[in-house]
């Protein structure tokens, strides 16, 4: 098995933040998520200090959209639930009490998120109306981080999520949509955030569908008949960890697949061996390696995708 090239990956993450090339401007709409992916990659390697905390926090706060009272992906962008969760997660990694935010900002965030829930329990990503199970998980986690989950929000969300489960045990992005590993993750993890894993924990169809995602080289695909992609190991493995079925897949083979996706010269990870690296796949490869039990990483909480040290002291929702 190849060795994990830690220093190269630290340098890779730092480089993403330091360079301002063409790709930087093209990916402006993903910048807040990118910060989360970079910070999580570093935190998992126990190297959080490789990026300056002050600058990272300053960037996050500069993405505040004062009209809608939440975070956009980049300064001047409209607020969106995805960038709002990423911003909150990174601030939480640095300060468990979110002291970087004023009380007014926290109240604004709660109002923004609650205002995105529709009458059927689903959530829009922003005021423009896209609906996807991703946004339910994102909203529930963000409200929990703010200590603001309420029973009406939780009950309607759970009802909606369970309407998205399919005959094969998996979940899709909306009722009736095809099962996809990443959507299964957001649905099951959302149930875990609100302490309703009882609805799926003994579902052997779900666990079987997830374990069938492993292909001969050790990597996972996101749905039947598709190629493996290193990011799916994160969505699938987290889920198996959440429902206590990680032993249903071959973890040694998986580690070997992940390590074959790293760039030995420049650092970083790609979706498959020898492809172009990016910060998204780098984050999920490194956090995924930690979840396989490989040595040298901190403990990750699979429900929140945050360091266990951060989530250990959070007040969890009790059903
Ligand atoms: C806190 C970790 C964390 C996440 C927040 C946004 C979110 C919640 C989760 C995203 C889940 C998701 C839907 C990821 C997309 C994964 C992906 C690469 C999908 C690509 O789909 P296709 O159809 O690829 O292009 P396949 O492999 O099916 O051909």
PDB file of C-alpha atoms and ligand atoms in Angstrom, residues 33 36-37 40 82 85-86 89 132-135 137-138 141 173 178 180-186 220-224 226-229 231-232 234-235 238 272 280-281 283-284 302-306, ligand 1:
ATOM      1  CA  UNK A  33     -17.479  25.239   1.077  1.00  0.00           C
ATOM      2  CA  UNK A  36     -14.631  24.114   5.114  1.00  0.00           C
ATOM      3  CA  UNK A  37     -13.043  21.332   3.018  1.00  0.00           C
ATOM      4  CA  UNK A  40     -11.441  19.844   7.769  1.00  0.00           C
ATOM      5  CA  UNK A  82     -24.917  25.524   2.025  1.00  0.00           C
ATOM      6  CA  UNK A  85     -23.562  25.715   7.248  1.00  0.00           C
ATOM      7  CA  UNK A  86     -19.931  25.676   6.054  1.00  0.00           C
ATOM      8  CA  UNK A  89     -18.942  24.728  10.963  1.00  0.00           C
ATOM      9  CA  UNK A 132     -33.202  18.947  -2.181  1.00  0.00           C
ATOM     10  CA  UNK A 133     -32.706  16.609   0.801  1.00  0.00           C
ATOM     11  CA  UNK A 134     -29.204  18.138   1.111  1.00  0.00           C
ATOM     12  CA  UNK A 135     -30.844  21.273   2.444  1.00  0.00           C
ATOM     13  CA  UNK A 137     -29.545  18.012   6.658  1.00  0.00           C
ATOM     14  CA  UNK A 138     -27.799  21.342   6.213  1.00  0.00           C
ATOM     15  CA  UNK A 141     -27.242  20.794  11.505  1.00  0.00           C
ATOM     16  CA  UNK A 173     -33.008  14.143  -3.429  1.00  0.00           C
ATOM     17  CA  UNK A 178     -33.273   7.695  -7.624  1.00  0.00           C
ATOM     18  CA  UNK A 180     -27.781   8.072  -4.563  1.00  0.00           C
ATOM     19  CA  UNK A 181     -25.110   7.528  -1.886  1.00  0.00           C
ATOM     20  CA  UNK A 182     -24.611  11.225  -1.161  1.00  0.00           C
ATOM     21  CA  UNK A 183     -28.366  11.768  -0.787  1.00  0.00           C
ATOM     22  CA  UNK A 184     -28.604   8.676   1.415  1.00  0.00           C
ATOM     23  CA  UNK A 185     -25.946  10.279   3.583  1.00  0.00           C
ATOM     24  CA  UNK A 186     -27.770  13.575   3.985  1.00  0.00           C
ATOM     25  CA  UNK A 220     -17.215   3.061  -3.830  1.00  0.00           C
ATOM     26  CA  UNK A 221     -19.607   4.282  -6.502  1.00  0.00           C
ATOM     27  CA  UNK A 222     -22.574   6.541  -5.750  1.00  0.00           C
ATOM     28  CA  UNK A 223     -25.192   4.317  -7.400  1.00  0.00           C
ATOM     29  CA  UNK A 224     -25.360   1.031  -9.332  1.00  0.00           C
ATOM     30  CA  UNK A 226     -21.387   3.903 -12.058  1.00  0.00           C
ATOM     31  CA  UNK A 227     -17.623   4.300 -11.648  1.00  0.00           C
ATOM     32  CA  UNK A 228     -15.992   4.597  -8.234  1.00  0.00           C
ATOM     33  CA  UNK A 229     -15.137   8.067  -6.933  1.00  0.00           C
ATOM     34  CA  UNK A 231     -15.683  11.087  -2.425  1.00  0.00           C
ATOM     35  CA  UNK A 232     -18.290   8.322  -2.111  1.00  0.00           C
ATOM     36  CA  UNK A 234     -16.990   9.465   2.702  1.00  0.00           C
ATOM     37  CA  UNK A 235     -20.764   9.402   2.199  1.00  0.00           C
ATOM     38  CA  UNK A 238     -19.933   7.662   7.339  1.00  0.00           C
ATOM     39  CA  UNK A 272      -9.827   8.363  -9.262  1.00  0.00           C
ATOM     40  CA  UNK A 280     -13.235  18.611  -2.239  1.00  0.00           C
ATOM     41  CA  UNK A 281     -11.754  15.165  -2.959  1.00  0.00           C
ATOM     42  CA  UNK A 283     -10.971  16.705   2.218  1.00  0.00           C
ATOM     43  CA  UNK A 284     -13.056  13.570   1.830  1.00  0.00           C
ATOM     44  CA  UNK A 302     -19.545  11.127  11.137  1.00  0.00           C
ATOM     45  CA  UNK A 303     -22.939  12.699  11.873  1.00  0.00           C
ATOM     46  CA  UNK A 304     -21.703  16.294  11.755  1.00  0.00           C
ATOM     47  CA  UNK A 305     -18.538  15.844   9.662  1.00  0.00           C
ATOM     48  CA  UNK A 306     -16.641  17.715  12.375  1.00  0.00           C
TER      49      UNK A 306
HETATM   50  C1  LIG B   1     -21.165  18.884   6.172  1.00  0.00           C
HETATM   51  C2  LIG B   1     -19.951  17.180   4.773  1.00  0.00           C
HETATM   52  C3  LIG B   1     -21.070  18.127   4.921  1.00  0.00           C
HETATM   53  C4  LIG B   1     -21.921  18.278   3.898  1.00  0.00           C
HETATM   54  C5  LIG B   1     -23.062  19.179   3.883  1.00  0.00           C
HETATM   55  C6  LIG B   1     -23.953  19.658   0.880  1.00  0.00           C
HETATM   56  C7  LIG B   1     -23.982  18.426   1.684  1.00  0.00           C
HETATM   57  C8  LIG B   1     -24.210  18.536   3.143  1.00  0.00           C
HETATM   58  C9  LIG B   1     -23.834  17.239   1.141  1.00  0.00           C
HETATM   59  C10 LIG B   1     -23.634  17.064  -0.327  1.00  0.00           C
HETATM   60  C11 LIG B   1     -24.113  15.710  -0.692  1.00  0.00           C
HETATM   61  C12 LIG B   1     -24.111  15.563  -2.178  1.00  0.00           C
HETATM   62  C13 LIG B   1     -25.417  15.492  -2.880  1.00  0.00           C
HETATM   63  C14 LIG B   1     -22.931  15.456  -2.834  1.00  0.00           C
HETATM   64  C15 LIG B   1     -22.828  15.283  -4.301  1.00  0.00           C
HETATM   65  C16 LIG B   1     -21.931  14.146  -4.615  1.00  0.00           C
HETATM   66  C17 LIG B   1     -21.641  14.016  -6.082  1.00  0.00           C
HETATM   67  C18 LIG B   1     -20.233  14.132  -6.506  1.00  0.00           C
HETATM   68  C19 LIG B   1     -22.618  13.778  -6.952  1.00  0.00           C
HETATM   69  C20 LIG B   1     -22.351  13.632  -8.390  1.00  0.00           C
HETATM   70  O1  LIG B   1     -23.439  12.973  -8.965  1.00  0.00           O
HETATM   71  P1  LIG B   1     -23.281  12.454 -10.464  1.00  0.00           P
HETATM   72  O2  LIG B   1     -24.591  11.973 -10.923  1.00  0.00           O
HETATM   73  O3  LIG B   1     -22.218  11.312 -10.241  1.00  0.00           O
HETATM   74  O4  LIG B   1     -22.598  13.494 -11.284  1.00  0.00           O
HETATM   75  P2  LIG B   1     -22.332   9.735 -10.418  1.00  0.00           P
HETATM   76  O5  LIG B   1     -21.113   9.240  -9.658  1.00  0.00           O
HETATM   77  O6  LIG B   1     -23.617   9.284  -9.789  1.00  0.00           O
HETATM   78  O7  LIG B   1     -22.239   9.503 -11.862  1.00  0.00           O
END
